CSV table of C-alpha atoms and ligand atoms in Angstrom, one decimal:
chain,number,residue,atom,x,y,z
A,213,MET,CA,0.0,0.0,0.0
A,214,THR,CA,1.3,3.5,-0.9
A,215,ALA,CA,2.0,5.6,2.2
A,216,PRO,CA,-0.1,8.8,2.1
A,217,ASP,CA,1.4,12.2,1.6
A,218,ALA,CA,-1.5,13.7,3.6
A,219,VAL,CA,-4.5,12.5,5.5
A,220,LEU,CA,-7.7,14.5,5.3
A,221,CYS,CA,-9.8,14.0,8.5
A,222,GLY,CA,-13.4,15.1,8.9
A,223,ARG,CA,-17.1,14.4,8.3
A,224,MET,CA,-17.3,12.9,4.9
A,225,LEU,CA,-20.1,11.6,2.6
A,226,ILE,CA,-19.2,8.0,2.0
A,227,GLY,CA,-21.5,5.6,0.3
A,228,GLY,CA,-24.4,8.0,0.8
A,229,THR,CA,-23.9,8.6,4.6
A,230,LEU,CA,-22.1,11.3,6.5
A,231,ARG,CA,-19.6,10.0,9.0
A,232,TYR,CA,-16.2,10.8,10.4
A,233,ALA,CA,-13.4,9.3,8.3
A,234,GLU,CA,-9.8,9.8,7.4
A,235,ALA,CA,-8.8,9.8,3.7
A,236,GLY,CA,-5.1,9.1,2.9
A,237,ILE,CA,-4.0,10.9,-0.3
A,238,ALA,CA,-1.0,9.8,-2.4
A,239,ASP,CA,-0.2,10.8,-6.0
A,240,GLY,CA,-3.4,12.6,-6.4
A,241,ARG,CA,-5.6,9.7,-5.4
A,242,ILE,CA,-7.3,8.4,-2.3
A,243,CYS,CA,-5.0,5.6,-1.2
A,244,GLU,CA,-6.6,4.6,2.1
A,245,LEU,CA,-9.9,5.3,3.8
A,246,GLY,CA,-11.0,4.5,7.3
A,247,GLY,CA,-11.5,5.5,10.9
A,248,HIS,CA,-7.8,6.0,11.4
A,249,VAL,CA,-5.2,6.4,8.7
A,250,GLY,CA,-1.6,6.7,9.7
A,251,GLY,CA,1.4,8.4,8.0
A,252,GLY,CA,1.4,11.6,6.1
A,253,GLU,CA,0.5,15.0,7.4
A,254,ARG,CA,-2.8,15.1,9.2
A,255,ILE,CA,-5.3,17.8,8.1
A,256,GLU,CA,-8.0,17.9,10.7
A,257,LEU,CA,-11.2,19.6,9.6
A,258,GLY,CA,-13.6,20.8,12.3
A,259,MET,CA,-16.9,18.9,12.7
A,260,SER,CA,-18.7,21.9,11.2
A,261,MET,CA,-17.2,21.1,7.9
A,262,THR,CA,-18.8,18.7,5.4
A,263,VAL,CA,-16.5,16.9,3.0
A,264,LEU,CA,-18.1,15.8,-0.3
A,265,PRO,CA,-16.6,14.3,-3.5
A,266,GLY,CA,-15.8,17.1,-6.0
A,267,PHE,CA,-18.7,17.8,-8.4
A,268,VAL,CA,-18.7,16.8,-12.0
A,269,ASP,CA,-20.5,19.1,-14.5
A,270,PRO,CA,-21.5,17.1,-17.6
A,271,HIS,CA,-22.5,20.2,-19.6
A,272,VAL,CA,-20.7,23.5,-20.0
A,273,HIS,CA,-20.0,25.9,-22.8
A,274,LEU,CA,-16.6,27.6,-22.1
A,275,ARG,CA,-16.6,29.3,-25.5
A,276,ASP,CA,-12.9,28.6,-26.0
A,277,PRO,CA,-11.7,28.8,-28.7
A,278,GLY,CA,-13.5,31.3,-30.9
A,279,MET,CA,-15.8,33.3,-28.5
A,280,LYS,CA,-13.4,34.2,-25.8
A,281,TRP,CA,-15.0,37.5,-25.1
A,282,LYS,CA,-17.9,35.5,-23.6
A,283,GLU,CA,-15.7,33.1,-21.6
A,284,ASP,CA,-12.4,31.2,-21.8
A,285,PHE,CA,-11.0,28.1,-20.3
A,286,SER,CA,-9.3,29.9,-17.5
A,287,THR,CA,-12.2,32.0,-16.4
A,288,GLY,CA,-14.8,29.2,-16.9
A,289,THR,CA,-12.8,26.7,-14.9
A,290,THR,CA,-12.1,29.2,-12.2
A,291,ALA,CA,-15.8,29.8,-11.9
A,292,ALA,CA,-16.3,26.0,-11.8
A,293,VAL,CA,-13.9,25.4,-9.0
A,294,CYS,CA,-15.3,28.3,-7.0
A,295,GLY,CA,-18.7,26.4,-7.3
A,296,GLY,CA,-17.3,23.1,-6.0
A,297,VAL,CA,-16.9,21.6,-9.5
A,298,THR,CA,-13.7,19.6,-10.0
A,299,ALA,CA,-14.3,18.5,-13.6
A,300,VAL,CA,-16.3,19.9,-16.5
A,301,LEU,CA,-17.3,18.4,-19.8
A,302,ASP,CA,-17.2,21.1,-22.5
A,303,MET,CA,-19.6,21.2,-25.4
A,304,PRO,CA,-18.3,21.2,-29.0
A,305,ASN,CA,-20.1,24.3,-30.4
A,306,THR,CA,-17.0,26.4,-30.0
A,307,SER,CA,-15.6,28.1,-33.1
A,308,PRO,CA,-14.6,26.3,-35.2
A,309,PRO,CA,-17.0,23.5,-34.0
A,310,VAL,CA,-15.4,20.2,-32.9
A,311,THR,CA,-16.6,18.0,-35.8
A,312,GLY,CA,-13.3,16.5,-36.9
A,313,ILE,CA,-9.8,15.5,-35.9
A,314,GLY,CA,-8.2,18.9,-36.8
A,315,ALA,CA,-10.6,21.0,-34.8
A,316,LEU,CA,-10.4,18.6,-31.8
A,317,ARG,CA,-6.6,18.7,-31.9
A,318,ASP,CA,-6.6,22.5,-32.2
A,319,LYS,CA,-9.0,22.9,-29.3
A,320,LYS,CA,-7.0,20.5,-27.1
A,321,ARG,CA,-3.8,22.5,-27.9
A,322,ALA,CA,-5.6,25.8,-27.3
A,323,VAL,CA,-6.9,25.0,-23.9
A,324,ALA,CA,-4.0,22.8,-22.6
A,325,GLY,CA,-2.4,24.2,-19.4
A,326,ARG,CA,-5.1,26.8,-18.9
A,327,ALA,CA,-7.7,24.9,-16.9
A,328,TYR,CA,-8.1,25.1,-13.1
A,329,CYS,CA,-10.2,22.0,-13.0
A,330,ASP,CA,-10.1,18.7,-14.9
A,331,TYR,CA,-12.1,18.5,-18.1
A,332,GLY,CA,-13.2,16.5,-21.1
A,333,LEU,CA,-14.3,17.7,-24.5
A,334,PHE,CA,-17.3,16.6,-26.6
A,335,ALA,CA,-17.3,16.2,-30.3
A,336,ALA,CA,-20.4,17.1,-32.3
A,337,LEU,CA,-22.1,14.5,-34.6
A,338,SER,CA,-22.2,15.9,-38.1
A,339,PRO,CA,-22.3,14.3,-41.5
A,340,GLY,CA,-18.9,12.8,-42.3
A,341,CYS,CA,-17.7,13.1,-38.7
A,342,PRO,CA,-14.9,10.5,-38.1
A,343,VAL,CA,-16.5,8.9,-35.1
A,344,SER,CA,-14.1,6.1,-34.5
A,345,LEU,CA,-11.1,8.4,-34.8
A,346,LEU,CA,-12.5,10.9,-32.4
A,347,ALA,CA,-13.9,8.5,-29.8
A,348,PRO,CA,-10.8,7.8,-27.7
A,349,TYR,CA,-10.1,11.5,-27.2
A,350,VAL,CA,-13.6,12.8,-26.3
A,351,CYS,CA,-15.9,12.3,-23.3
A,352,GLY,CA,-18.8,11.7,-25.6
A,353,PHE,CA,-20.6,13.0,-28.6
A,354,LYS,CA,-23.2,15.8,-28.8
A,355,LEU,CA,-26.2,15.6,-31.1
A,356,PHE,CA,-28.0,18.9,-31.7
A,357,MET,CA,-31.4,18.0,-33.0
A,358,GLY,CA,-32.7,21.6,-32.6
A,359,SER,CA,-30.9,24.7,-33.8
A,360,THR,CA,-29.1,26.7,-31.1
A,361,THR,CA,-25.8,28.5,-30.6
A,362,GLY,CA,-23.2,27.3,-33.1
A,363,ASN,CA,-25.4,25.9,-35.8
A,364,ILE,CA,-24.3,22.2,-35.8
A,365,LEU,CA,-27.8,21.0,-36.3
A,366,LEU,CA,-28.3,17.4,-37.4
A,367,ASP,CA,-31.9,16.9,-38.3
A,368,ASP,CA,-31.9,14.2,-41.0
A,369,ASP,CA,-33.0,10.8,-39.6
A,370,ALA,CA,-30.9,8.8,-42.0
A,371,GLU,CA,-27.8,10.8,-41.2
A,372,ILE,CA,-28.5,10.5,-37.5
A,373,ALA,CA,-29.0,6.7,-37.8
A,374,GLN,CA,-25.7,6.3,-39.7
A,375,LEU,CA,-23.8,8.3,-37.1
A,376,MET,CA,-25.6,6.6,-34.2
A,377,SER,CA,-24.5,3.1,-35.5
A,378,GLU,CA,-20.9,4.3,-35.7
A,379,VAL,CA,-21.1,5.6,-32.1
A,380,SER,CA,-22.7,2.4,-31.0
A,381,ALA,CA,-19.7,0.5,-32.4
A,382,VAL,CA,-17.3,2.6,-30.2
A,383,GLY,CA,-19.5,2.4,-27.1
A,384,ARG,CA,-19.4,6.1,-26.3
A,385,PRO,CA,-22.3,8.1,-24.8
A,386,VAL,CA,-24.3,10.7,-26.8
A,387,SER,CA,-25.7,13.8,-25.1
A,388,VAL,CA,-28.6,15.1,-27.0
A,389,HIS,CA,-30.1,18.5,-27.4
A,390,ALA,CA,-33.5,16.9,-27.9
A,391,GLU,CA,-35.7,19.5,-29.6
A,392,ASP,CA,-37.2,18.5,-32.9
A,393,ASP,CA,-36.2,21.3,-35.2
A,394,SER,CA,-39.3,20.8,-37.5
A,395,ARG,CA,-41.5,21.6,-34.4
A,396,ILE,CA,-39.7,24.9,-33.7
A,397,ALA,CA,-41.2,28.0,-35.3
A,398,HIS,CA,-38.4,29.7,-37.0
A,399,GLY,CA,-38.3,33.4,-38.1
A,400,VAL,CA,-41.3,34.3,-35.9
A,401,GLU,CA,-40.4,37.5,-34.0
A,402,GLU,CA,-40.0,37.3,-30.3
A,403,ALA,CA,-40.2,40.0,-27.7
A,404,CYS,CA,-40.1,38.0,-24.4
A,405,CYS,CA,-39.6,34.6,-22.9
A,406,GLN,CA,-43.3,33.7,-23.4
A,407,ASP,CA,-42.8,34.3,-27.2
A,408,HIS,CA,-39.7,32.1,-27.1
A,409,LEU,CA,-41.7,29.4,-25.3
A,410,ARG,CA,-44.5,29.6,-27.9
A,411,ASN,CA,-42.0,29.1,-30.7
A,412,ARG,CA,-40.2,26.2,-29.0
A,413,PRO,CA,-43.1,24.1,-27.5
A,414,VAL,CA,-42.8,21.1,-25.2
A,415,GLU,CA,-44.0,19.0,-28.2
A,416,ALA,CA,-40.6,19.6,-29.9
A,417,GLU,CA,-38.9,17.8,-27.1
A,418,LEU,CA,-41.4,14.9,-27.0
A,419,SER,CA,-41.1,14.5,-30.8
A,420,ALA,CA,-37.3,14.4,-30.6
A,421,LEU,CA,-37.6,11.6,-28.0
A,422,ARG,CA,-39.9,9.6,-30.3
A,423,ARG,CA,-37.4,10.0,-33.1
A,424,LEU,CA,-34.6,8.8,-30.8
A,425,SER,CA,-36.5,5.8,-29.5
A,426,ARG,CA,-35.2,3.6,-32.3
A,427,PHE,CA,-31.7,3.9,-30.8
A,428,LYS,CA,-32.6,2.9,-27.3
A,429,ASP,CA,-31.1,-0.6,-27.5
A,430,ALA,CA,-27.9,0.2,-29.3
A,431,ASN,CA,-26.8,3.6,-27.9
A,432,ARG,CA,-26.2,5.2,-24.5
A,433,ILE,CA,-28.2,8.3,-24.8
A,434,ASN,CA,-28.3,11.2,-22.3
A,435,ILE,CA,-31.1,13.7,-22.7
A,436,CYS,CA,-29.7,17.2,-21.9
A,437,HIS,CA,-31.6,19.9,-20.0
A,438,CYS,CA,-35.0,18.2,-19.6
A,439,THR,CA,-37.6,21.0,-19.1
A,440,THR,CA,-40.6,19.0,-18.0
A,441,ALA,CA,-41.4,16.0,-15.7
A,442,GLU,CA,-43.2,14.4,-18.6
A,443,GLN,CA,-40.0,14.5,-20.7
A,444,ILE,CA,-38.0,12.9,-17.8
A,445,ALA,CA,-40.5,10.1,-17.5
A,446,ALA,CA,-40.6,9.6,-21.3
A,447,ALA,CA,-36.8,9.5,-21.6
A,448,LYS,CA,-36.5,7.1,-18.6
A,449,GLY,CA,-39.1,4.9,-20.2
A,450,LEU,CA,-36.8,4.5,-23.2
A,451,GLY,CA,-33.8,3.7,-20.9
A,452,PHE,CA,-32.1,7.1,-21.6
A,453,SER,CA,-30.2,9.0,-19.0
A,454,THR,CA,-31.7,12.4,-18.0
A,455,GLU,CA,-30.0,15.7,-17.2
A,456,VAL,CA,-31.6,18.8,-15.7
A,457,ALA,CA,-30.4,22.4,-15.5
A,458,LEU,CA,-31.3,24.6,-12.6
A,459,HIS,CA,-32.7,27.4,-14.7
A,460,HIS,CA,-35.6,25.2,-15.8
A,461,VAL,CA,-36.2,24.2,-12.2
A,462,LEU,CA,-36.2,27.8,-10.9
A,463,PHE,CA,-37.5,30.1,-13.6
A,464,ASP,CA,-40.7,30.3,-15.6
A,465,ALA,CA,-41.5,32.4,-18.7
A,466,GLN,CA,-44.4,34.2,-17.1
A,467,ARG,CA,-42.4,35.9,-14.4
A,468,TYR,CA,-38.9,35.9,-15.9
A,469,THR,CA,-39.5,37.5,-19.3
A,470,SER,CA,-36.3,39.3,-20.3
A,471,ALA,CA,-33.5,38.0,-22.6
A,472,LEU,CA,-31.4,37.3,-19.5
A,473,TYR,CA,-33.6,34.2,-19.2
A,474,LYS,CA,-33.6,33.3,-22.9
A,475,VAL,CA,-32.3,29.8,-23.3
A,476,ASN,CA,-32.7,26.7,-25.5
A,477,PRO,CA,-34.8,24.8,-24.7
A,478,PRO,CA,-36.8,27.6,-23.2
A,479,ILE,CA,-37.9,28.1,-19.6
A,480,ARG,CA,-41.5,26.9,-19.5
A,481,ASP,CA,-44.8,28.0,-17.9
A,482,PRO,CA,-45.2,28.0,-14.0
A,483,ALA,CA,-47.1,24.7,-13.8
A,484,SER,CA,-44.5,22.9,-15.9
A,485,ARG,CA,-41.7,24.5,-13.8
A,486,ASN,CA,-43.4,23.4,-10.6
A,487,ALA,CA,-43.8,19.9,-11.8
A,488,LEU,CA,-40.2,19.7,-12.9
A,489,ARG,CA,-39.1,21.0,-9.5
A,490,ALA,CA,-41.1,18.3,-7.8
A,491,ALA,CA,-39.6,15.6,-10.0
A,492,PHE,CA,-36.1,17.0,-9.5
A,493,LEU,CA,-36.4,17.1,-5.7
A,494,ALA,CA,-37.8,13.6,-5.8
A,495,GLY,CA,-34.7,12.5,-7.5
A,496,GLU,CA,-36.4,11.4,-10.7
A,497,ALA,CA,-33.7,12.9,-13.0
A,498,ASP,CA,-30.3,11.2,-13.2
A,499,MET,CA,-27.9,14.2,-13.4
A,500,VAL,CA,-27.6,17.9,-12.9
A,501,GLY,CA,-25.8,19.7,-15.7
A,502,THR,CA,-25.4,23.4,-15.5
A,503,ASP,CA,-25.5,24.1,-19.2
A,504,HIS,CA,-23.3,27.0,-18.3
A,505,ALA,CA,-23.7,29.2,-21.4
A,506,PRO,CA,-22.3,32.6,-20.8
A,507,HIS,CA,-22.8,35.6,-23.0
A,508,THR,CA,-21.9,39.2,-22.2
A,509,LEU,CA,-24.4,41.4,-20.4
A,510,GLU,CA,-24.3,43.7,-23.5
A,511,GLU,CA,-25.3,40.8,-25.7
A,512,LYS,CA,-28.1,39.8,-23.4
A,513,SER,CA,-29.3,43.4,-22.9
A,514,GLY,CA,-30.2,44.2,-26.5
A,515,GLU,CA,-33.5,43.4,-28.3
A,516,PHE,CA,-35.0,40.1,-27.2
A,517,ASP,CA,-35.2,38.7,-30.7
A,518,ALA,CA,-31.5,39.3,-31.4
A,519,ALA,CA,-30.2,38.3,-28.0
A,520,PRO,CA,-28.3,35.0,-27.9
A,521,ALA,CA,-29.8,32.1,-25.9
A,522,GLY,CA,-27.9,30.7,-22.8
A,523,ILE,CA,-27.6,31.3,-19.1
A,524,PRO,CA,-24.4,31.0,-17.0
A,525,GLY,CA,-24.5,28.7,-14.0
A,526,VAL,CA,-21.4,26.7,-13.4
A,527,GLU,CA,-20.4,28.6,-10.3
A,528,THR,CA,-23.9,28.9,-8.7
A,529,THR,CA,-25.6,25.6,-9.3
A,530,VAL,CA,-23.9,23.4,-6.7
A,531,PRO,CA,-24.0,26.2,-4.1
A,532,ILE,CA,-27.7,26.7,-4.6
A,533,LEU,CA,-28.3,22.9,-4.2
A,534,MET,CA,-26.1,22.9,-1.1
A,535,ASP,CA,-28.3,25.6,0.4
A,536,TRP,CA,-31.4,23.4,-0.4
A,537,ALA,CA,-29.6,20.5,1.3
A,538,ALA,CA,-28.7,22.6,4.3
A,539,SER,CA,-32.3,23.6,4.7
A,540,GLY,CA,-33.5,20.0,4.3
A,541,GLU,CA,-35.3,20.6,1.0
A,542,VAL,CA,-33.3,17.9,-0.7
A,543,PRO,CA,-31.1,15.1,0.8
A,544,LEU,CA,-27.4,15.9,0.6
A,545,ALA,CA,-26.7,12.4,-0.7
A,546,GLN,CA,-29.1,13.0,-3.6
A,547,VAL,CA,-27.3,16.2,-4.6
A,548,SER,CA,-24.0,14.4,-4.5
A,549,ARG,CA,-25.4,11.5,-6.5
A,550,MET,CA,-26.9,13.7,-9.2
A,551,ALA,CA,-24.2,16.3,-9.5
A,552,SER,CA,-21.1,14.1,-8.9
A,553,LEU,CA,-21.3,10.3,-8.9
A,554,ARG,CA,-23.7,9.8,-11.8
A,555,PRO,CA,-22.0,12.2,-14.3
A,556,ALA,CA,-18.6,10.8,-13.3
A,557,GLU,CA,-19.7,7.2,-13.9
A,558,TYR,CA,-21.8,7.9,-17.0
A,559,PHE,CA,-18.9,9.6,-18.8
A,560,GLY,CA,-16.2,7.4,-17.3
A,561,LEU,CA,-14.3,9.7,-15.0
A,562,ASN,CA,-12.4,8.3,-12.0
A,563,LYS,CA,-14.2,10.8,-9.7
A,564,GLY,CA,-17.6,11.3,-8.0
A,565,ALA,CA,-17.1,9.3,-4.8
A,566,ILE,CA,-14.8,9.3,-1.7
A,567,GLU,CA,-13.4,5.8,-2.3
A,568,VAL,CA,-10.0,4.2,-2.4
A,569,GLY,CA,-8.5,4.5,-5.9
A,570,ARG,CA,-10.6,7.5,-7.0
A,571,ASP,CA,-9.1,10.9,-7.6
A,572,ALA,CA,-8.6,12.9,-4.4
A,573,ASP,CA,-11.2,15.5,-5.4
A,574,PHE,CA,-13.1,17.1,-2.5
A,575,ALA,CA,-15.5,20.0,-2.1
A,576,ILE,CA,-15.6,21.1,1.6
A,577,PHE,CA,-18.5,23.1,2.9
A,578,ASP,CA,-19.4,24.9,6.1
A,579,MET,CA,-23.1,24.2,5.8
A,580,ARG,CA,-24.0,27.0,8.2
A,581,LYS,CA,-22.6,29.6,5.8
A,582,SER,CA,-25.6,30.4,3.6
A,583,VAL,CA,-25.1,33.7,1.8
A,584,LEU,CA,-26.9,35.7,-0.9
A,585,ILE,CA,-25.2,35.3,-4.3
A,586,ASP,CA,-23.4,38.5,-5.2
A,587,GLN,CA,-23.0,38.7,-9.0
A,588,SER,CA,-20.0,41.0,-8.8
A,589,ARG,CA,-18.1,38.2,-6.9
A,590,LEU,CA,-18.6,35.5,-9.6
A,591,HIS,CA,-15.7,34.6,-11.9
A,592,SER,CA,-17.3,34.0,-15.3
A,593,LYS,CA,-16.7,36.6,-17.9
A,594,ALA,CA,-20.4,36.9,-18.3
A,595,GLY,CA,-20.4,39.4,-15.4
A,596,TYR,CA,-24.0,38.8,-14.5
A,597,SER,CA,-26.1,36.0,-13.1
A,598,PRO,CA,-29.8,35.4,-13.1
A,599,TYR,CA,-29.2,33.7,-9.8
A,600,GLY,CA,-28.0,36.9,-8.1
A,601,GLY,CA,-29.6,37.4,-4.7
A,602,MET,CA,-30.5,33.8,-4.2
A,603,ARG,CA,-29.3,31.9,-1.2
A,604,ALA,CA,-26.3,29.6,-1.6
A,605,VAL,CA,-23.6,27.8,0.3
A,606,PHE,CA,-20.3,28.1,-1.5
A,607,PRO,CA,-17.4,25.7,-0.8
A,608,ASP,CA,-14.8,26.8,1.6
A,609,THR,CA,-12.1,24.5,0.2
A,610,VAL,CA,-11.9,22.6,-3.1
A,611,ILE,CA,-9.2,20.0,-3.8
A,612,ILE,CA,-8.4,18.5,-7.2
A,613,ARG,CA,-6.2,15.4,-7.2
A,614,GLY,CA,-4.7,16.6,-4.0
A,615,ALA,CA,-4.1,20.2,-5.1
A,616,VAL,CA,-6.0,22.9,-3.3
A,617,GLN,CA,-7.7,25.0,-5.9
A,618,VAL,CA,-10.0,27.0,-3.6
A,619,ARG,CA,-9.2,28.1,0.0
A,620,GLU,CA,-11.6,30.1,2.2
A,621,GLY,CA,-13.8,30.5,-0.8
A,622,GLU,CA,-11.2,32.1,-3.0
A,623,PRO,CA,-9.4,30.6,-6.0
A,624,CYS,CA,-5.8,29.9,-5.0
A,625,GLY,CA,-4.4,27.2,-7.3
A,626,ASP,CA,-2.4,26.8,-10.5
A,627,PRO,CA,-3.9,25.6,-13.8
A,628,VAL,CA,-3.5,21.9,-12.9
A,629,GLY,CA,-6.6,20.8,-14.9
A,630,LYS,CA,-6.0,17.7,-17.0
A,631,ASP,CA,-7.8,16.5,-20.1
A,632,GLN,CA,-9.4,13.3,-18.8
A,633,PHE,CA,-9.5,11.9,-22.3
A,634,ALA,CA,-6.0,12.4,-23.5
A,635,ARG,CA,-4.7,9.1,-22.1
A,636,LEU,CA,-3.9,7.4,-25.4
A,637,ARG,CA,-0.7,8.2,-27.1
A,638,GLY,CA,-0.8,9.0,-30.7
A,639,ARG,CA,-0.4,11.5,-33.5
A,640,LEU,CA,-3.5,13.4,-32.5
A,641,LEU,CA,-2.2,14.1,-29.1
A,642,ARG,CA,1.3,15.0,-29.8
A,643,GLY,CA,1.7,18.6,-28.5
A,644,CYS,CA,-1.6,18.3,-26.7
A,645,ARG,CA,-0.4,16.8,-23.5
A,646,ALA,CA,0.8,20.0,-21.8
A,647,GLU,CA,-1.6,19.6,-19.0
A,648,GLY,CA,-0.5,22.3,-16.6
A,649,GLY,CA,1.9,21.8,-13.7
A,650,MET,CA,2.0,18.9,-11.5
A,651,PRO,CA,-0.6,19.2,-8.7
A,652,LYS,CA,0.8,20.6,-5.5
A,653,ARG,CA,0.6,18.0,-2.8
A,654,VAL,CA,-2.1,18.7,-0.4
A,655,ARG,CA,0.3,19.0,2.6
A,656,HIS,CA,2.1,22.0,1.0
A,657,VAL,CA,-1.0,24.1,0.5
A,658,LEU,CA,-3.8,23.1,2.8
A,659,PRO,CA,-4.2,25.6,5.7
A,660,VAL,CA,-3.9,24.2,9.1
A,661,PRO,CA,-7.4,24.6,10.5
A,662,ALA,CA,-7.9,26.5,13.7
B,875,ZN,ZN1,-25.9,23.4,-23.7
């Protein structure tokens, strides 16, 4: 057994229950776990602290490369770690879009050494996309069935079927933006979120599910940003995984009308939102994905019709859920399962649980410290948040593979983030393996608690 460099001691969520434990850390992984772990420097956390596995966000848009005025890998991953997220999976509708080997290689090179948390990159399914070549180097594939930012729409059933069979052969998951484009009213002017909702009805999502049903036995399909309880039930009935974003749980088009809340698929009516919230709290969805989609305040402040769709959320989602957990609205173990364990397991990351052999990723909270979200203190380039003023419990300390990335709520680490899907050597990856510095060992950087 490897002797630990450091031993983290405190109240930890292990196997769904909170209990006192000691976690030995060596070479960035948890090497030992128990009531007493010897060797290494002991880091004793007070009993007011709650230690959770780091969170895994299966759905972000960090806009890098190509739209770096909205966000970039450094700012987006800094926002992530400040929100307790230790790994993000980035969508392929960057510019140029990731639809081939060249674009993937260029994106890997462009972001290498600039991430403050670990990450994986998606490739987009598009006609002629070299699925088997891309597969080893991506966390999964993204299928855009409805038009949205980036225009990598794939709407032809024959083309979808061809690509799905290729993905099935390589065994990788497909995250789907499941809105049937033919059910979306294009070119109809919109002045508010209710107009946007009218043009993108729930039926577009249900229709997309029906078209995907033929792939239920051959493919692993994850339905992104489910907006209704009905859609979650329908997707689960087909054996698909389901992902929910907090904006659909919290906002409705009747009350939140401005372009700040414009997003695809749209926020729905109050009754649908309430039903989604009930389903979410009951644990009916598999995963939480923030769908962090930053735009500048200027872009979001113009005319509704011209404003881009998307809402930032990578820094605020987990802290809002932690506030709900602190007030007993949702079980802590459920939050951890939906926002950490399940996304990690679904996409094949060695994260998501405090377990021997897993990455030493921890998000440590003082659950008594509920605050109001101050937009000016967030780290995304977006510079605004529709969650401003809501209650949240931000992490005190965040550790990624033994390196402290957040201390006393402030980012403090180096860009240690590693591409989690760069493990195979080959031509594609030459020059793409600069993954930031070696993580600092926890003993060098963790504060000695009072
Ligand atoms: Zn998205």
